[in-house]
CSV table of C-alpha atoms in Angstrom, one decimal:
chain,number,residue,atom,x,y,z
N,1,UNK,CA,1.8,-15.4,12.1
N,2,UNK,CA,5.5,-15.0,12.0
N,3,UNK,CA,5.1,-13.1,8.3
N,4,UNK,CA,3.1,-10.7,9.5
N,5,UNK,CA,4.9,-10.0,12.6
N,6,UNK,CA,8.2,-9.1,10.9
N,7,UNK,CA,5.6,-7.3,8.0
N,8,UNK,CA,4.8,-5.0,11.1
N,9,UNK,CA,8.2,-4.5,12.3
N,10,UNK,CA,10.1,-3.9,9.0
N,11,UNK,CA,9.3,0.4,9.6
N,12,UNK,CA,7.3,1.6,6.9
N,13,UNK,CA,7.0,-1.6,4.9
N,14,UNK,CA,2.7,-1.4,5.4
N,15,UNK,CA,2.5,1.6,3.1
N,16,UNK,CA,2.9,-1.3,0.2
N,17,UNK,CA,-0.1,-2.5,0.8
N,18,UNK,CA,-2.2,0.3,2.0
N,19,UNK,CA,-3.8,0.7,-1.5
N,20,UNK,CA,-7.1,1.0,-2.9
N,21,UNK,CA,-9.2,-1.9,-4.6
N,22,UNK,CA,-8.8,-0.4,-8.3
N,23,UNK,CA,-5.0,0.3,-8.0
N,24,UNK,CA,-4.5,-3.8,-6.1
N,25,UNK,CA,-7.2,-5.1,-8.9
N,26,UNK,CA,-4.0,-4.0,-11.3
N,27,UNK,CA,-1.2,-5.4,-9.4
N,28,UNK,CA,-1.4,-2.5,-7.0
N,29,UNK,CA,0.1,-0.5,-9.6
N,30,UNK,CA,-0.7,3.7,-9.6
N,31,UNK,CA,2.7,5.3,-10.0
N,32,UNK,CA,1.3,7.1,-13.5
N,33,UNK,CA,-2.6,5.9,-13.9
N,34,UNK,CA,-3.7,6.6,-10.4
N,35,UNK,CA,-7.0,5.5,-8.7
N,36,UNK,CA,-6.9,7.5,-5.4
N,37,UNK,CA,-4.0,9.9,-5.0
N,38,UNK,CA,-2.3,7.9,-2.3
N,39,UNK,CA,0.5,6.0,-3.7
N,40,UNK,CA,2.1,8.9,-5.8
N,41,UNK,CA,2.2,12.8,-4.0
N,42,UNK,CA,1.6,14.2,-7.8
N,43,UNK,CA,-1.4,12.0,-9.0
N,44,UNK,CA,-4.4,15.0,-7.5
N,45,UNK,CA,-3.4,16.9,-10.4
N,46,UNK,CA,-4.0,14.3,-12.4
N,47,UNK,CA,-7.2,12.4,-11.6
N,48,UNK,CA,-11.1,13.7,-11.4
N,49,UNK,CA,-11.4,14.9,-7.6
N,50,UNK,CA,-12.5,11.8,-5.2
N,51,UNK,CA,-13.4,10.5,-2.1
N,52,UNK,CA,-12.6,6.8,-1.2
N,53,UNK,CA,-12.8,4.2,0.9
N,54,UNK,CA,-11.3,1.0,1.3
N,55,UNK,CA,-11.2,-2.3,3.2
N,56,UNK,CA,-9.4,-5.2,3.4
N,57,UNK,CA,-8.7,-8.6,4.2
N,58,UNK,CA,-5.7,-9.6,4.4
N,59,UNK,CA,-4.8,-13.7,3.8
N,60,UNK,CA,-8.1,-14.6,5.4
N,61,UNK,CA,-8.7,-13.0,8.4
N,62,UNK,CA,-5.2,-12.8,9.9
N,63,UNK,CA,-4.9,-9.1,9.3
N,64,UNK,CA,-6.9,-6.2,8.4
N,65,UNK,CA,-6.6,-2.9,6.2
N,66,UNK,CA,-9.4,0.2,6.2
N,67,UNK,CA,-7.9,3.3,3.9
N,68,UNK,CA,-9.2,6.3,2.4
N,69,UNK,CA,-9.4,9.8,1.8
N,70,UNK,CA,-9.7,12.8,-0.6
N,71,UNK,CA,-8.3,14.4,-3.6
N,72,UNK,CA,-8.9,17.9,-5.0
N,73,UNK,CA,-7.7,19.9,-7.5
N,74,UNK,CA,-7.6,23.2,-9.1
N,75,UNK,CA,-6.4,24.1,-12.9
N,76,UNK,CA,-3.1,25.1,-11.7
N,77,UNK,CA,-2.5,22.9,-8.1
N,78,UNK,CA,-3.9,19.9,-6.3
N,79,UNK,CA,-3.8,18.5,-2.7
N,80,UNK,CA,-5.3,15.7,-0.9
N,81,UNK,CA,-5.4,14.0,2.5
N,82,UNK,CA,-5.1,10.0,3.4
N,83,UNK,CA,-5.2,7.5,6.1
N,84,UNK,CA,-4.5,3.9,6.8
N,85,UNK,CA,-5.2,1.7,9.5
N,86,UNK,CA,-3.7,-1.4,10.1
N,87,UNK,CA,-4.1,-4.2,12.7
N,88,UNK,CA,-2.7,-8.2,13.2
N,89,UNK,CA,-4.2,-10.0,15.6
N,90,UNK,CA,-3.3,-13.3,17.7
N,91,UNK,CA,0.4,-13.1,17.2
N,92,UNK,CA,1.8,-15.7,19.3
N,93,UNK,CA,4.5,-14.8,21.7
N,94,UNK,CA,7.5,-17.4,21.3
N,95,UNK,CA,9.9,-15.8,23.5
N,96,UNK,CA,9.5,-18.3,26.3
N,97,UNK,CA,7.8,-21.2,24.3
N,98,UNK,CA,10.7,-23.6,25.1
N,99,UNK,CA,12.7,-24.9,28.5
N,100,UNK,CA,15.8,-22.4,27.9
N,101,UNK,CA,18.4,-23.9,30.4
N,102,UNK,CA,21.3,-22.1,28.9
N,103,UNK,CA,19.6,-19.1,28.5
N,104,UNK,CA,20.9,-18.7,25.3
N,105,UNK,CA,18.0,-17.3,23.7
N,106,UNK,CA,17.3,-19.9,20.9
N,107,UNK,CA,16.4,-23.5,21.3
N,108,UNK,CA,19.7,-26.4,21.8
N,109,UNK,CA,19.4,-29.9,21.4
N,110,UNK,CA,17.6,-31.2,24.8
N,111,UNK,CA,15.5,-28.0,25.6
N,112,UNK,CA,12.2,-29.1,25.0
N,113,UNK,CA,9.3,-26.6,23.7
N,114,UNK,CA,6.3,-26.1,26.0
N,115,UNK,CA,2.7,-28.0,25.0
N,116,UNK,CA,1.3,-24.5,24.7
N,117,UNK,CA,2.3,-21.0,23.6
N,118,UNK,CA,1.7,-18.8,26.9
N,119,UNK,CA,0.6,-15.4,25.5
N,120,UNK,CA,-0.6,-13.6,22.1
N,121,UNK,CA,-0.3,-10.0,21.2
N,122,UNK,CA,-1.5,-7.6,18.7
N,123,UNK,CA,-0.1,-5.2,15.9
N,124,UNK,CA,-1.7,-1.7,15.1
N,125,UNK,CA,-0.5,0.7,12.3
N,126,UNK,CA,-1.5,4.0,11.4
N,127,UNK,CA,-0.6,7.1,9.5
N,128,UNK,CA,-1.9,10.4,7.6
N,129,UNK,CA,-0.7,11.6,4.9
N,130,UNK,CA,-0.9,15.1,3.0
N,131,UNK,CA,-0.2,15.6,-0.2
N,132,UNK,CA,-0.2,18.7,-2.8
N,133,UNK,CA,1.1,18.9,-6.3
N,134,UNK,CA,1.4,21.3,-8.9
N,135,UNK,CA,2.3,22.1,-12.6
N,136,UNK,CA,6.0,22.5,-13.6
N,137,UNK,CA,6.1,23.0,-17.4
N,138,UNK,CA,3.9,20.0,-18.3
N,139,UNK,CA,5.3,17.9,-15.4
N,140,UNK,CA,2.9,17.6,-12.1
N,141,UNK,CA,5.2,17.6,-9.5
N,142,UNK,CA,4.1,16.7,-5.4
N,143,UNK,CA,5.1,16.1,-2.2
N,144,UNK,CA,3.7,14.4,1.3
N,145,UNK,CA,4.0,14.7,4.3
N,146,UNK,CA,2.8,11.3,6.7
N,147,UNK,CA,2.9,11.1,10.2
N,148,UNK,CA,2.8,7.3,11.3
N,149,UNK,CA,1.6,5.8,14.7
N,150,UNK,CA,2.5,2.0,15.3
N,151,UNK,CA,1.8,-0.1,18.5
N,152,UNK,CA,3.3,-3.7,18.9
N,153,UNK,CA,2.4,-4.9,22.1
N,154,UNK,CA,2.7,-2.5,24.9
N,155,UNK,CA,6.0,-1.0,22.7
N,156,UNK,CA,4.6,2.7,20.8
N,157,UNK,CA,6.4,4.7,18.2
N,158,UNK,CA,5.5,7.6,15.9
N,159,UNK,CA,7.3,9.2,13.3
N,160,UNK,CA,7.1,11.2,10.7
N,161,UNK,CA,8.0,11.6,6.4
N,162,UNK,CA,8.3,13.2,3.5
N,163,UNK,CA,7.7,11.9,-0.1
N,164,UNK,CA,8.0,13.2,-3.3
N,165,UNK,CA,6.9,12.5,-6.8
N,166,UNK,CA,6.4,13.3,-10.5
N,167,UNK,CA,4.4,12.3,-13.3
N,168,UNK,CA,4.1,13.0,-17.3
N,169,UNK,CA,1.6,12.2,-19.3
N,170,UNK,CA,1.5,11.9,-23.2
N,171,UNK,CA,-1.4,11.4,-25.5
N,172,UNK,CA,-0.9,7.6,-24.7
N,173,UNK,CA,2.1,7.2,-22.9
N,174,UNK,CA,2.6,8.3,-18.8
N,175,UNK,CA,6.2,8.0,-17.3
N,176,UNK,CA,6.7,8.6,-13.3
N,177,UNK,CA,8.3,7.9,-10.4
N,178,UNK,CA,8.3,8.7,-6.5
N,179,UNK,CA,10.7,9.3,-3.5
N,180,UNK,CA,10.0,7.7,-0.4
N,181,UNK,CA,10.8,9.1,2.8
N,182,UNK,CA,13.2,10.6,0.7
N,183,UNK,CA,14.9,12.7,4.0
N,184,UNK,CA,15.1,9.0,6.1
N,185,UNK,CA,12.2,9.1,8.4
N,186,UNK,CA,12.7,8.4,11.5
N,187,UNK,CA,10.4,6.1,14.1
N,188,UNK,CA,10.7,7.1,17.7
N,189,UNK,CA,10.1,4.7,19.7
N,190,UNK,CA,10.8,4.2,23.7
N,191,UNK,CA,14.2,4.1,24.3
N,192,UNK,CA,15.7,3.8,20.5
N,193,UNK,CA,15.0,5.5,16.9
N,194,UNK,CA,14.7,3.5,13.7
N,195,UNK,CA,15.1,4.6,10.1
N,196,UNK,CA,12.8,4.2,7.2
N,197,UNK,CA,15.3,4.5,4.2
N,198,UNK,CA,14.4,6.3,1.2
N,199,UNK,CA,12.8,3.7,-1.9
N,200,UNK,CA,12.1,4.8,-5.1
N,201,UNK,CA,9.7,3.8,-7.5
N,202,UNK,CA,9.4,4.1,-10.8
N,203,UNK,CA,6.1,4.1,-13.4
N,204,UNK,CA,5.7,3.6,-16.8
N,205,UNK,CA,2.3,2.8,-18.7
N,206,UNK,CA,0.7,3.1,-22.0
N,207,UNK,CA,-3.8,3.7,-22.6
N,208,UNK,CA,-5.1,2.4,-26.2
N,209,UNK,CA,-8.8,1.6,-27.6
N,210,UNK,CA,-9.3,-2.0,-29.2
N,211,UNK,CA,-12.5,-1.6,-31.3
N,212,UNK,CA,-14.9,0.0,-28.3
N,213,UNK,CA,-12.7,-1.1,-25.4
N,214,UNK,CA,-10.2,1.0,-23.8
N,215,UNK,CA,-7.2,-1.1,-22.4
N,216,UNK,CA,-4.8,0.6,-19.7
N,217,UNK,CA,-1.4,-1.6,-18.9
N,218,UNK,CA,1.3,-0.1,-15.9
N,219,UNK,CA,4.5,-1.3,-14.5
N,220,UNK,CA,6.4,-0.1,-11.1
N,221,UNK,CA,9.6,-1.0,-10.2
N,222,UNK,CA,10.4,-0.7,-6.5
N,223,UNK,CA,13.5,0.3,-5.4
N,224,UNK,CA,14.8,-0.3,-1.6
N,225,UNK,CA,16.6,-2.0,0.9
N,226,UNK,CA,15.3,-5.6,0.4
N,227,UNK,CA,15.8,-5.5,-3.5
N,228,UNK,CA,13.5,-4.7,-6.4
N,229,UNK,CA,10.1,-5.4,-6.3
N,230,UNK,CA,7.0,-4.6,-9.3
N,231,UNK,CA,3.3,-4.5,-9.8
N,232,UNK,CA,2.4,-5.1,-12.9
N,233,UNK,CA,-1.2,-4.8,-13.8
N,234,UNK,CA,-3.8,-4.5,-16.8
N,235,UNK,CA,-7.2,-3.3,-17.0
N,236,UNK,CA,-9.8,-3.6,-19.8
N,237,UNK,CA,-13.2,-1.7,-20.2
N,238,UNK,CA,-15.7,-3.9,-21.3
N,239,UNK,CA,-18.3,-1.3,-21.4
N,240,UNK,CA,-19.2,2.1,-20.0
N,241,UNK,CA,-19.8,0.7,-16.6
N,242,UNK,CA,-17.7,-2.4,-15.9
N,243,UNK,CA,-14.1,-2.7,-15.9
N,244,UNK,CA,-12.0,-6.0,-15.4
N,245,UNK,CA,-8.6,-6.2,-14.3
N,246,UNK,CA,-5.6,-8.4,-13.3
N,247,UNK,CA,-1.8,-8.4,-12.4
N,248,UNK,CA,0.9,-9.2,-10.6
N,249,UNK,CA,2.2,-8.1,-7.3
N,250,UNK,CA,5.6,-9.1,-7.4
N,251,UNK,CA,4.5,-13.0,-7.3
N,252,UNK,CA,1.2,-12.6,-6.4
N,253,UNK,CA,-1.4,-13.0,-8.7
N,254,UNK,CA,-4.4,-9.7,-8.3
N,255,UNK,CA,-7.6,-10.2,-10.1
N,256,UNK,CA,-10.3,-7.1,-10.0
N,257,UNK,CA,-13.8,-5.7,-11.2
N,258,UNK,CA,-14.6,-2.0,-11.1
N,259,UNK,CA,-18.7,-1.1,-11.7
N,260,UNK,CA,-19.3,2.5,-12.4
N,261,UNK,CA,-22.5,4.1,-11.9
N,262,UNK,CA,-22.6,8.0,-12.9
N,263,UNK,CA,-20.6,9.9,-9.9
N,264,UNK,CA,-20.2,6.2,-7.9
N,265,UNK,CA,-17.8,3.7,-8.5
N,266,UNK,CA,-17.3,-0.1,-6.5
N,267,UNK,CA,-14.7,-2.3,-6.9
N,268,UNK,CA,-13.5,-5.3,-5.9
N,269,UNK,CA,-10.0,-7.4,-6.0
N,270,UNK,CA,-8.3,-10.4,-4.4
N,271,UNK,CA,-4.6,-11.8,-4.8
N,272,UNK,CA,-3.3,-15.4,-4.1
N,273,UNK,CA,-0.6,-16.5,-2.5
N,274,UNK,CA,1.0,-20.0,-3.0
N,275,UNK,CA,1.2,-20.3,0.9
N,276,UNK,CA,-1.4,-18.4,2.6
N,277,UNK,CA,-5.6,-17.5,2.1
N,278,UNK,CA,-7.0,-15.4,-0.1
N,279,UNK,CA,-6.8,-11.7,0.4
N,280,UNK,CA,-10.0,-9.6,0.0
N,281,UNK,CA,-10.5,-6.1,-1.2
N,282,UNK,CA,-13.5,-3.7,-1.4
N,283,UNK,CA,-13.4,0.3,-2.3
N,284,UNK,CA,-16.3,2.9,-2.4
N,285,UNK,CA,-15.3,6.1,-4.2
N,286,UNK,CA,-17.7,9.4,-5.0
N,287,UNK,CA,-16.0,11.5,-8.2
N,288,UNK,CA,-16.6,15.3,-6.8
N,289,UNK,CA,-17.1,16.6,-10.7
């Protein structure tokens, strides 16, 4: 439980994550072929109009994930509105799990640990976001604005962000990329203020047919304070109703199936992890035209 306690506390680090079944079939890749309008502020010009929803579970059942939301567009703007929610449950408190004579705050050679932890806790994460785009030239160009509630313990913080982004698209080639929190968005919290630093991704991906079946292929490269990261992810139509896809999510392995059924579409994904369970994902989405 100690990943998924400093995955909570490391600010705005569950917006990763808060993605769609399609997009984390692919790697959770989205920067320039989106699925939902959530992980790039530009993408509602873009994509048909949608409304989604997702669930997850996360390495077993050790934490959760709902998300969703709606994107519309007109010919000349588009604009869209998204929410995650995210929880971690049974997180062991280790604060006083050992005899600390010295009170020195970590364990020393003769303080012995307790039989038992004493006390759990829980994690819950939330924002909204809005997002609107429009064209510039032949560039759609966006920006959103989240507001982001987290609870660790009895500890509460909100805060607050802006994002931007841009994508082009040729006949078979799309280049893109996004700023996060690109003014530093700050947590409040009771007592002190953190900093979510501004990250910047960047898309690139490329559409062809083979024979009958269309193949997509992305890559994004993230860009922040704990290094680079990518999703990389492919996805192949097999038909005009079932889509397979895989990826990577920096060394995580995504697998994915889409099933498309006039105005409905279902998919499913999971990644693996050498360490931990099986993650689960399921998305409902309704095209609007």
């Amino acid at each position: 439980m100690i990943f998924f306690l400093l995955f909570s506390v490391f600010e705005g680090e569950f917006f990763l994550v808060g993605i769609d079944a399609e997009s984390w079939g692919r790697g959770g890749s989205g920067v320039v072929y989106p699925t939902t309008g959530y992980k790039n502020p530009a993408s509602s010009l873009i994509m048909d109009p949608i409304l989604y929803l997702n669930g997850s579970k996360l390495f077993g059942d050790l934490a959760n994930f709902i998300s969703g939301g709606l994107s519309l567009n007109q010919i000349d703007y588009g604009f869209g509105i998204h929410f995650i929610l995210h929880s971690v449950g049974d997180i062991y408190d280790t604060r006083n799990a050992w005899n600390d004579e010295n009170e020195s705050g970590y364990p020393e050679e003769g303080e012995e640990f307790y039989d038992g932890l004493k006390s759990s806790f829980f994690s819950r994460e939330s924002a909204l976001l809005a997002t609107y785009a429009r064209w510039i030239g032949n560039f759609s160009v966006g920006m959103g604005v989240k507001f982001i509630y987290k609870k660790i313990q009895n500890a509460l913080a909100v805060g607050a962000g802006v994002d931007v982004g841009i994508i082009y698209e040729m006949e078979n080639y799309s280049i893109g990329g996004v700023i996060r929190d690109i003014f530093t968005s700050p947590l409040f919290w009771d007592g002190r203020t953190e900093y979510i630093e501004p990250s910047f991704l960047l898309g690139m991906g490329f559409k062809r047919k083979v024979g009958r079946m269309p193949i997509l292929f992305e890559v994004d490269l993230l860009k922040d304070d704990f290094g680079v990261n990518h999703n990389l992810g492919i996805e192949i139509g097999l038909n005009d109703w079932l889509k397979i896809r895989g990826g990577f999510f920096n060394d995580q392995l995504t697998l994915g199936c889409g099933v498309m059924k006039k105005e409905f579409n279902v998919n499913y994904a999971l990644s693996l992890h050498s360490d931990l369970l099986i993650s689960h994902r399921v998305s409902l989405s309704y095209r609007l035209r």
